[in-house]
Amino acid sequence: MKFKPLHDRVLIEVLNSSEKTAGGIIIPDTAQEKPQEGKVIAVGGGAKTEDGKLIPMDVKVGDKVLFGKWSGTEIKIDSKEYSIMKESDIMGISGK
Amino acid sequence: MKFKPLHDRVLIEVLNSSEKTAGGIIIPDTAQEKPQEGKVIAVGGGAKTEDGKLIPMDVKVGDKVLFGKWSGTEIKIDSKEYSIMKESDIMGISGK
Amino acid sequence: MKFKPLHDRVLIEVLNSSEKTAGGIIIPDTAQEKPQEGKVIAVGGGAKTEDGKLIPMDVKVGDKVLFGKWSGTEIKIDSKEYSIMKESDIMGISGK
Amino acid sequence: MKFKPLHDRVLIEVLNSSEKTAGGIIIPDTAQEKPQEGKVIAVGGGAKTEDGKLIPMDVKVGDKVLFGKWSGTEIKIDSKEYSIMKESDIMGISGK
Amino acid sequence: MKFKPLHDRVLIEVLNSSEKTAGGIIIPDTAQEKPQEGKVIAVGGGAKTEDGKLIPMDVKVGDKVLFGKWSGTEIKIDSKEYSIMKESDIMGISGK
Amino acid sequence: MKFKPLHDRVLIEVLNSSEKTAGGIIIPDTAQEKPQEGKVIAVGGGAKTEDGKLIPMDVKVGDKVLFGKWSGTEIKIDSKEYSIMKESDIMGISGK
Amino acid sequence: MKFKPLHDRVLIEVLNSSEKTAGGIIIPDTAQEKPQEGKVIAVGGGAKTEDGKLIPMDVKVGDKVLFGKWSGTEIKIDSKEYSIMKESDIMGISGK
């Protein structure tokens, strides 16, 4: 797939429950903002500083990450679910 | 066409479903913010820093891009649909 | 006319449909934010940076421009309609 | 009168219709934000930068200016109407 | 009295109508934000810049000032009314 | 007690009326934002600048301070009331 | 557990009442924003400055901390409750 996120955006494939990390993260139904797990498919070149320099990204293609359900924009490619969001919307790396 | 976007704005021709990229991006009806595909027709000179310098644009004329349905301002020229938006409203480049 | 806009403001004469550019820009009725066309009549000296320096303006007297219907402040001088707005509210230059 | 505006504030005497500039600016009733004309009576020393330096003011005592009806704070001195506002709320200089 | 305002705050004694300046400022009942007059009793050391330096205050103890009725926090000391506010909430100096 | 506030936060013991300063500050019932008096019990290391440097705190352990009733977060330790807030929420020092 | 928070985020294990610090912090039911106690399990690499440098974190793995009940995002791992939040949402360190 050839989608190239702009700036500090990340393309994430949303993982179904059956694909979740071995660590066994469970999202309680009572959580205010439900986090989701996903796999990083593509990353942008990085945010730009005031002077136009690039700040390198911290997540890499292949990382499993936690992100808020309402953070990104959902798209479907070949019947798989993806989400495009800014790196700052990613809470952390839950596996590789 | 001679429209010249100001600063970090981009003029995008909105693509109909039949013109979409081979990659086959599908926007689910349940998506909160429906992304759309389009082709970049003209780009501004770039955003200005605090000191008045220009930050070069990342998208180029001819790029196919994904953007949020509600981001830009719609205009019609010769019965074609266009949208004018800031580059930061573009999520990524989906093809050339 | 002697009106001198302050800082990064621009005085624009609103164009009626019959005066529109040859390019034939049409604003769809369904557009969320209806853009309008106008002619630049006067420009301010430029926005000031944190250090009090001036950033030169990109639009010039005589430019035809597109702007959002709700952006500026409307005034009438000698029964002509004008709008005063910041340059950043102008979407682009549609002709000379 | 001895009122001294602080920082980038300006004291403006509100002009009645009969005192308006020869240019004949008319404010349409349908305007969203009704601009008003006034005469600058006193100006502050200028806004302060992050480092505490002063940025000189662009309007001068005696200038006739256009400003938004809802921008400043109204006071009355000796039965004349005045308005105190920041210079950035002034749209432009309509005469001397 | 020993109250010491922090940073760019000012302690102001609210003046009753009978104590108002000779200049005779009148606040119209129709004013959106009613300004009040007061006397500066104590001033803070000044706001801090990003680097931790102090920006000196422009008002001095003893100045009579105009400020918005809703700007500060009211306290009473020995049955006198005071207001604590930031210097940027003061509109100007109306007398000494 | 070993609670250590982070950054520019302050731990304040809320004072009851009987413990108030000799100066006799009275909070009127009609005040919009009721200020309260308290004693500083612990202070953080200071806010961080953009470059990661620390800006030293202005209040010290033992200072009596005025603060807004709704500013901090209330906790109870051994049946005493405390409030944790940022130094910028403290209006001034009312005693030692 | 291998969860790695991004940037200035912290992973906190929420403590039940029986696990609380000896100091005996009690949260009153009337508190507007109920603080909670927790133990720091993992910390990110630090926030990034405008220039892309890292600002080191102040909390360390093992610290007991107070934080607002509504600040972070709740997750469950192996039936334990955790919360992911930014360090700036942590009010202070209540024990080790």
XYZ file of C-alpha atoms in Angstrom:
672
model
C 0.000 0.000 0.000
C 1.300 3.420 -0.931
C -0.421 5.855 1.434
C 2.133 8.415 2.762
C 0.978 10.330 5.873
C 1.838 14.058 5.941
C 3.970 15.700 8.676
C 3.452 14.033 12.105
C 0.591 11.752 11.050
C 0.608 7.950 11.314
C -1.394 5.297 9.424
C -2.507 2.560 11.816
C -4.226 -0.742 11.068
C -6.869 -1.309 13.736
C -6.431 -4.688 15.449
C -9.379 -6.919 16.299
C -9.552 -8.496 19.751
C -8.169 -11.781 18.452
C -5.001 -10.068 17.202
C -4.233 -8.297 20.482
C -0.854 -8.367 22.222
C 0.109 -11.247 24.454
C 0.233 -8.819 27.389
C -3.526 -8.993 27.477
C -4.603 -5.376 27.693
C -8.332 -5.161 28.469
C -10.328 -1.989 27.908
C -13.055 -1.649 30.588
C -16.522 -0.768 29.314
C -16.717 2.008 31.839
C -13.657 3.778 30.446
C -14.452 7.360 29.448
C -12.214 7.348 26.426
C -11.903 3.798 25.078
C -8.344 3.082 23.902
C -7.784 0.750 20.935
C -4.835 -1.286 19.755
C -3.363 -1.084 16.276
C -0.288 -1.710 14.148
C 1.688 1.149 12.578
C 1.644 0.786 8.761
C 3.180 4.122 7.661
C 4.583 7.240 9.329
C 4.968 10.818 8.099
C 8.238 12.717 7.845
C 7.712 14.431 11.209
C 6.240 17.668 12.547
C 7.846 20.918 11.455
C 9.355 23.413 13.890
C 8.785 27.166 13.605
C 11.921 27.270 11.429
C 10.740 24.529 9.104
C 12.996 21.763 10.473
C 11.623 18.244 10.939
C 11.244 16.553 14.337
C 11.789 12.789 13.812
C 8.930 10.422 14.713
C 9.118 8.081 17.741
C 6.913 5.286 16.429
C 8.117 2.972 13.664
C 6.409 0.825 11.072
C 5.452 -2.454 12.780
C 4.976 -1.063 16.299
C 1.806 -2.064 18.119
C 0.298 1.018 19.718
C -2.563 2.126 21.972
C -4.656 5.086 20.844
C -7.960 6.714 21.739
C -11.005 5.412 19.844
C -12.055 8.948 18.897
C -8.609 10.303 17.940
C -8.027 9.510 14.278
C -9.939 9.383 11.022
C -11.143 5.932 9.941
C -10.707 4.624 6.403
C -11.066 1.153 4.890
C -8.656 -0.283 2.341
C -9.412 -3.743 0.897
C -11.929 -4.319 3.727
C -9.326 -3.707 6.465
C -9.896 -0.899 8.975
C -7.267 1.836 9.293
C -7.008 5.037 11.266
C -4.936 8.146 10.424
C -3.891 10.256 13.414
C -1.166 12.499 14.747
C 1.618 10.830 16.707
C 0.690 12.887 19.765
C -2.645 11.027 19.852
C -0.834 7.727 20.395
C -0.577 6.853 24.089
C 2.251 4.345 23.936
C 3.820 1.298 22.348
C 2.318 -1.999 23.550
C 4.459 -4.412 21.536
C 6.407 -5.084 18.314
C -6.926 27.897 -14.539
C -5.240 30.781 -12.772
C -6.306 30.526 -9.122
C -3.274 31.085 -6.825
C -3.774 29.918 -3.207
C -2.341 32.221 -0.508
C 0.300 31.106 2.040
C -0.127 27.421 3.037
C -3.403 26.850 1.185
C -3.951 24.223 -1.516
C -6.518 24.039 -4.335
C -7.796 20.489 -4.702
C -10.072 18.994 -7.354
C -12.500 16.636 -5.619
C -12.412 13.153 -7.167
C -15.564 11.148 -7.772
C -15.627 7.500 -6.754
C -14.928 6.372 -10.313
C -11.682 8.359 -10.386
C -10.326 6.960 -7.133
C -6.859 5.487 -6.723
C -6.169 1.897 -7.680
C -5.349 1.190 -4.028
C -9.076 1.138 -3.408
C -9.555 3.282 -0.323
C -13.097 2.937 1.015
C -14.622 5.419 3.416
C -17.010 3.646 5.847
C -20.411 5.282 6.329
C -19.948 5.116 10.056
C -16.782 7.235 9.960
C -17.084 10.301 12.182
C -15.161 12.549 9.853
C -15.528 11.309 6.281
C -12.268 11.666 4.363
C -12.360 12.426 0.632
C -9.883 11.975 -2.170
C -8.744 14.747 -4.484
C -6.039 15.917 -6.866
C -3.817 18.900 -6.057
C -4.294 21.615 -8.717
C -2.388 24.547 -7.183
C -0.351 25.207 -4.025
C 0.462 28.438 -2.184
C 3.934 29.759 -1.507
C 4.035 28.275 2.000
C 3.224 29.317 5.568
C 5.207 32.179 7.026
C 7.320 31.846 10.175
C 7.315 34.463 12.932
C 10.197 36.140 11.080
C 8.374 36.217 7.763
C 10.296 33.348 6.114
C 8.443 30.791 3.996
C 8.153 27.093 4.935
C 8.046 25.101 1.677
C 4.951 22.975 0.977
C 5.079 19.155 1.089
C 2.342 18.439 -1.449
C 2.892 19.057 -5.150
C 0.633 19.748 -8.104
C -0.648 16.366 -9.341
C -0.549 14.546 -5.976
C -3.650 12.579 -5.015
C -4.499 13.356 -1.397
C -6.922 12.382 1.379
C -8.623 15.192 3.289
C -11.537 15.618 5.693
C -14.913 16.316 4.056
C -15.494 19.313 6.345
C -11.987 20.836 6.128
C -11.908 23.133 3.122
C -14.133 25.604 1.322
C -15.944 24.254 -1.741
C -16.075 26.141 -5.044
C -17.127 25.119 -8.550
C -15.226 26.115 -11.679
C -16.639 25.045 -15.066
C -18.929 22.556 -13.264
C -16.022 20.772 -11.548
C -15.877 20.639 -7.735
C -12.844 22.072 -5.961
C -11.886 22.587 -2.337
C -9.458 25.159 -0.909
C -7.810 24.177 2.366
C -4.638 24.526 4.415
C -1.981 21.883 3.869
C -2.255 20.859 7.536
C -5.828 19.688 6.786
C -4.497 17.129 4.303
C -4.034 13.719 5.930
C -1.658 12.181 3.429
C -0.729 11.417 -0.165
C -2.601 8.436 -1.612
C -1.052 8.401 -5.089
C 0.438 10.389 -7.984
C -10.865 56.979 -1.265
C -8.539 57.416 1.684
C -9.250 54.466 4.006
C -5.952 52.989 5.286
C -6.254 49.469 6.770
C -4.197 48.815 9.929
C -1.531 46.075 10.176
C -2.444 42.971 8.099
C -5.939 44.110 7.127
C -7.164 44.555 3.552
C -10.020 46.674 2.134
C -11.883 44.726 -0.553
C -14.635 45.879 -2.899
C -17.209 43.097 -3.146
C -17.836 42.080 -6.769
C -21.328 41.349 -8.058
C -21.877 38.231 -10.150
C -21.732 40.237 -13.375
C -18.242 41.475 -12.545
C -16.779 38.047 -11.822
C -13.570 36.730 -13.326
C -13.543 35.206 -16.772
C -12.463 31.903 -15.191
C -16.050 31.426 -14.130
C -15.874 30.450 -10.491
C -19.280 29.288 -9.255
C -20.160 29.038 -5.596
C -22.508 26.078 -4.965
C -25.565 26.823 -2.800
C -24.741 23.843 -0.668
C -21.315 25.197 0.296
C -20.920 25.431 4.080
C -18.901 28.613 3.951
C -19.824 30.586 0.830
C -16.748 32.224 -0.696
C -17.102 35.600 -2.434
C -15.029 37.417 -5.002
C -13.707 40.943 -4.570
C -11.109 43.470 -5.691
C -8.380 44.682 -3.342
C -8.679 48.466 -2.863
C -6.178 49.098 -0.054
C -3.747 47.031 2.048
C -2.245 47.643 5.506
C 1.463 47.874 6.257
C 1.691 44.220 7.302
C 1.422 42.146 10.493
C 3.980 42.781 13.210
C 6.317 40.093 14.523
C 7.047 39.621 18.231
C 9.963 42.040 17.759
C 7.847 44.708 16.101
C 9.073 44.108 12.520
C 6.615 44.168 9.624
C 5.834 41.100 7.483
C 5.070 42.355 3.943
C 1.619 41.626 2.490
C 1.135 39.111 -0.347
C -1.922 40.678 -1.968
C -1.665 43.909 -3.916
C -4.090 46.688 -4.825
C -6.004 45.515 -7.903
C -5.851 41.766 -7.198
C -9.108 39.848 -7.508
C -9.443 37.571 -4.490
C -11.693 34.863 -3.015
C -12.721 35.217 0.623
C -15.251 33.706 3.015
C -18.631 35.468 3.147
C -18.497 35.636 6.955
C -14.831 36.686 7.300
C -14.691 40.462 7.145
C -16.667 43.469 8.315
C -18.981 45.020 5.725
C -19.143 48.765 5.093
C -20.714 50.843 2.307
C -19.025 53.857 0.748
C -20.932 55.816 -1.919
C -23.379 52.877 -2.247
C -20.615 50.357 -3.062
C -20.115 47.332 -0.797
C -16.719 46.816 0.816
C -15.326 44.332 3.303
C -12.376 44.813 5.681
C -10.574 41.607 6.684
C -7.198 40.180 7.644
C -5.065 38.863 4.781
C -5.138 35.398 6.371
C -8.901 35.313 5.690
C -8.260 35.573 1.941
C -8.175 32.140 0.308
C -6.331 33.049 -2.875
C -5.922 35.313 -5.872
C -8.376 34.572 -8.683
C -7.219 37.184 -11.189
C -5.751 40.642 -11.782
C -8.522 65.338 29.752
C -5.892 63.263 31.504
C -6.841 59.611 30.873
C -3.720 57.595 29.911
C -4.449 54.205 28.272
C -2.215 51.306 29.380
C -0.031 49.282 26.959
C -1.646 48.947 23.495
C -4.981 50.517 24.421
C -6.485 53.584 22.732
C -9.079 56.101 23.983
C -11.499 56.977 21.175
C -14.251 59.601 21.112
C -17.259 58.071 19.350
C -18.415 60.235 16.429
C -22.095 60.858 15.726
C -23.370 60.510 12.176
C -23.245 64.266 11.618
C -19.512 64.320 12.395
C -18.579 61.544 9.984
C -15.807 61.775 7.427
C -16.385 63.443 4.089
C -15.702 60.097 2.413
C -19.199 59.098 3.404
C -18.813 55.659 4.920
C -22.217 54.053 5.459
C -22.736 51.086 7.767
C -25.456 48.788 6.357
C -28.099 47.642 8.845
C -27.536 44.100 7.776
C -23.850 44.147 8.747
C -23.010 41.362 11.209
C -20.548 43.436 13.178
C -21.460 47.107 12.897
C -18.336 49.264 12.591
C -18.314 52.760 14.112
C -16.246 55.852 13.473
C -14.332 57.721 16.155
C -11.486 60.121 16.853
C -8.364 59.016 18.709
C -7.985 61.067 21.938
C -5.142 59.226 23.705
C -2.872 56.240 23.001
C -0.946 53.916 25.332
C 2.808 53.387 25.272
C 2.530 50.231 23.144
C 2.253 46.479 23.646
C 5.135 44.707 25.351
C 7.105 41.914 23.699
C 8.108 38.729 25.536
C 11.309 40.555 26.531
C 9.514 43.584 27.887
C 10.279 45.928 24.949
C 7.580 48.277 23.631
C 6.102 48.004 20.126
C 5.208 51.560 18.978
C 1.551 52.304 18.177
C 0.371 52.927 14.593
C -2.539 55.252 15.341
C -1.956 58.814 16.493
C -3.976 61.323 18.478
C -6.347 63.021 16.041
C -6.749 60.087 13.623
C -10.294 59.194 12.607
C -10.689 55.415 12.841
C -13.190 52.620 12.146
C -13.758 50.054 14.901
C -16.233 47.317 15.751
C -19.259 48.409 17.819
C -18.704 45.581 20.305
C -14.906 45.899 20.617
C -14.160 48.415 23.350
C -15.490 49.467 26.733
C -17.782 52.516 26.720
C -17.388 55.382 29.163
C -18.872 58.897 29.289
C -16.873 61.986 30.263
C -18.707 65.334 30.430
C -21.612 63.776 28.478
C -19.397 62.741 25.537
C -19.184 59.049 24.575
C -15.766 57.380 24.539
C -14.541 53.860 23.970
C -11.329 52.239 25.263
C -9.987 49.378 23.119
C -6.810 47.660 21.996
C -5.224 48.969 18.802
C -5.703 45.548 17.190
C -9.475 46.105 17.417
C -9.188 49.155 15.143
C -9.839 48.240 11.504
C -8.209 51.229 9.835
C -7.746 54.967 9.580
C -10.573 56.728 7.733
C -9.267 60.303 7.914
C -7.316 62.913 9.899
C -1.695 46.754 55.163
C 0.704 43.993 54.220
C -0.904 42.181 51.261
C 1.729 41.532 48.538
C 0.275 40.660 45.092
C 2.093 37.894 43.177
C 3.646 38.395 39.709
C 1.671 40.888 37.569
C -1.242 41.283 39.978
C -2.371 44.593 41.506
C -4.378 45.318 44.685
C -6.883 48.106 44.029
C -9.152 49.921 46.496
C -12.533 50.378 44.815
C -13.598 54.050 44.816
C -17.175 55.085 45.550
C -18.840 57.656 43.301
C -18.141 60.461 45.757
C -14.397 59.779 45.568
C -14.209 59.845 41.772
C -11.717 61.911 39.791
C -12.357 65.553 39.023
C -12.416 64.638 35.339
C -15.907 63.333 35.919
C -15.925 59.947 34.213
C -19.486 58.595 34.000
C -20.227 54.949 33.317
C -23.420 54.637 31.224
C -25.948 52.080 32.462
C -26.099 50.625 29.003
C -22.381 49.813 28.930
C -21.772 46.115 28.200
C -18.831 45.839 30.546
C -19.126 48.413 33.315
C -15.733 49.955 34.129
C -14.975 51.041 37.713
C -12.503 53.445 39.229
C -10.043 52.512 41.954
C -6.782 53.432 43.648
C -3.704 51.204 43.394
C -2.681 50.032 46.901
C -0.004 47.415 46.098
C 1.631 45.980 42.978
C 3.362 42.640 42.320
C 6.962 42.236 41.178
C 5.941 41.851 37.534
C 5.108 39.085 35.082
C 7.820 36.564 34.265
C 9.134 36.003 30.752
C 9.751 32.518 29.310
C 13.304 32.809 30.714
C 12.170 33.756 34.190
C 13.023 37.489 33.941
C 10.640 40.083 35.392
C 8.789 42.649 33.255
C 8.387 45.815 35.359
C 4.846 47.028 36.118
C 3.437 50.211 34.534
C 1.043 51.217 37.311
C 2.321 52.574 40.600
C 0.952 52.721 44.132
C -1.337 55.758 44.321
C -2.471 55.749 40.662
C -6.193 56.058 40.036
C -7.185 53.479 37.428
C -10.174 52.297 35.381
C -10.894 48.576 35.301
C -13.699 46.243 34.269
C -16.275 45.447 36.985
C -15.949 41.714 36.306
C -12.133 41.555 36.007
C -10.708 41.050 39.484
C -11.495 39.169 42.674
C -13.236 41.199 45.398
C -12.126 41.126 49.034
C -12.984 43.321 52.040
C -10.399 44.492 54.573
C -11.629 46.564 57.556
C -14.934 47.147 55.711
C -13.237 48.687 52.650
C -13.725 47.039 49.229
C -10.664 45.914 47.289
C -10.109 44.059 44.041
C -7.103 41.936 43.030
C -6.479 41.717 39.274
C -3.760 41.375 36.662
C -2.299 44.623 35.298
C -3.498 43.676 31.811
C -7.092 43.980 33.107
C -6.524 47.668 33.893
C -7.670 49.896 31.024
C -5.748 53.033 31.901
C -4.706 55.602 34.469
C -7.374 58.241 35.171
C -5.477 60.339 37.720
C -2.926 60.414 40.546
C 4.206 15.067 55.906
C 6.001 13.962 52.769
C 3.861 15.161 49.849
C 6.084 16.763 47.160
C 4.208 18.935 44.610
C 5.343 18.596 40.970
C 6.639 21.532 38.885
C 4.916 24.843 39.785
C 2.345 23.336 42.153
C 1.933 24.292 45.821
C 0.391 22.365 48.752
C -1.658 24.725 50.917
C -3.329 24.063 54.260
C -6.731 25.762 54.205
C -7.164 28.134 57.170
C -10.407 28.351 59.115
C -11.827 31.769 59.964
C -10.415 31.648 63.486
C -6.869 31.230 62.114
C -7.029 34.186 59.738
C -4.410 36.948 59.549
C -4.495 39.872 61.928
C -5.065 42.160 58.939
C -8.667 40.995 58.998
C -9.420 40.152 55.385
C -13.151 39.572 54.932
C -14.574 37.783 51.912
C -17.961 39.291 50.954
C -20.739 36.782 50.314
C -21.513 38.523 47.070
C -18.024 37.962 45.663
C -18.135 36.126 42.321
C -15.060 34.059 43.017
C -14.617 33.601 46.768
C -10.954 33.830 47.773
C -9.685 31.748 50.683
C -6.707 32.014 52.987
C -4.198 29.239 53.520
C -0.679 28.398 54.672
C 1.945 27.070 52.245
C 3.075 23.589 53.377
C 5.162 22.446 50.388
C 6.259 23.884 47.026
C 7.327 22.210 43.772
C 10.680 22.695 42.073
C 9.271 25.329 39.694
C 7.766 25.505 36.216
C 9.929 24.444 33.295
C 10.809 26.751 30.394
C 10.707 25.639 26.755
C 14.370 24.635 27.190
C 13.747 22.568 30.305
C 15.173 25.111 32.814
C 13.395 25.696 36.119
C 11.806 29.036 37.063
C 12.135 29.429 40.856
C 8.929 29.735 42.908
C 7.931 33.029 44.566
C 6.018 31.604 47.525
C 7.809 29.874 50.382
C 6.833 27.303 52.975
C 5.096 29.157 55.816
C 3.658 32.011 53.702
C 0.001 32.834 54.249
C -1.642 33.246 50.857
C -4.971 34.174 49.251
C -6.320 31.890 46.531
C -9.570 31.315 44.676
C -11.955 28.801 46.273
C -12.346 26.938 42.955
C -8.667 26.940 41.919
C -7.026 23.897 43.466
C -7.825 20.276 44.198
C -8.929 19.509 47.771
C -7.510 16.641 49.788
C -7.705 15.743 53.493
C -4.739 14.429 55.485
C -5.322 13.478 59.146
C -8.633 15.393 59.062
C -6.981 18.672 57.966
C -8.055 20.290 54.680
C -5.438 20.952 52.029
C -5.493 22.273 48.479
C -3.013 21.603 45.680
C -2.778 24.325 43.018
C -0.408 26.032 40.601
C 1.444 29.078 41.924
C -0.218 31.215 39.243
C -3.574 30.539 40.970
C -2.327 32.248 44.138
C -3.346 35.911 44.220
C -0.840 37.174 46.758
C 0.865 36.792 50.122
C -1.242 38.019 53.051
C 1.198 37.301 55.878
C 3.990 35.096 57.239
C 4.797 -5.750 31.320
C 6.152 -4.073 28.210
C 3.981 -0.990 27.653
C 6.185 2.034 26.768
C 4.435 5.424 27.142
C 5.176 7.986 24.394
C 6.731 11.435 25.060
C 5.656 12.880 28.441
C 3.106 10.177 29.262
C 3.178 7.965 32.363
C 1.617 4.538 33.040
C 0.176 4.421 36.558
C -1.271 1.475 38.466
C -4.343 2.714 40.345
C -4.112 1.936 44.080
C -7.094 0.683 46.077
C -7.814 2.238 49.460
C -6.114 -0.615 51.297
C -2.860 0.032 49.458
C -2.725 3.760 50.231
C 0.283 5.560 51.707
C 0.913 5.580 55.421
C 0.476 9.348 55.393
C -3.230 8.729 55.246
C -4.445 11.003 52.490
C -8.250 11.135 52.476
C -10.223 12.390 49.498
C -13.386 14.221 50.673
C -16.596 13.243 48.902
C -17.352 16.884 48.316
C -14.153 17.454 46.327
C -14.892 18.881 42.872
C -12.147 16.923 41.175
C -11.477 13.705 43.093
C -7.743 12.939 43.216
C -6.578 9.310 43.220
C -3.399 7.596 44.316
C -1.349 5.333 42.089
C 2.083 3.802 41.521
C 4.218 4.743 38.511
C 4.861 1.626 36.373
C 6.465 3.155 33.255
C 7.464 6.621 32.038
C 7.964 8.042 28.523
C 11.168 9.563 27.221
C 10.013 13.110 27.970
C 8.236 15.960 26.181
C 9.907 17.479 23.147
C 10.872 21.148 22.901
C 10.254 23.239 19.777
C 13.727 22.166 18.630
C 13.068 18.471 19.150
C 15.115 18.093 22.370
C 13.785 15.970 25.228
C 12.854 17.389 28.641
C 13.575 14.692 31.244
C 10.673 13.407 33.371
C 10.389 14.241 37.079
C 8.542 11.125 38.224
C 10.274 7.750 38.380
C 9.136 4.155 38.236
C 7.988 3.197 41.740
C 6.862 6.684 42.851
C 3.445 6.903 44.484
C 1.585 9.851 42.971
C -1.675 11.792 43.278
C -3.626 12.495 40.097
C -7.080 13.685 39.089
C -9.690 10.934 38.624
C -10.667 12.314 35.212
C -7.163 13.008 33.872
C -5.905 9.829 32.239
C -7.199 6.991 30.095
C -8.093 3.797 31.967
C -6.981 0.354 30.790
C -6.972 -3.054 32.486
C -4.097 -5.515 32.200
C -4.478 -8.918 33.896
C -7.442 -7.557 35.897
C -5.394 -4.683 37.379
C -6.486 -1.082 36.750
C -4.041 1.304 35.088
C -4.211 4.874 33.879
C -2.127 6.538 31.142
C -1.702 10.308 31.494
C 0.689 13.169 30.845
C 3.120 14.014 33.639
C 1.608 17.494 33.884
C -1.653 15.848 35.078
C 0.139 14.437 38.117
C -0.245 16.709 41.140
C 2.646 15.459 43.232
C 4.564 12.572 44.722
C 2.969 11.151 47.890
C 5.507 8.417 48.679
C 8.016 5.878 47.353
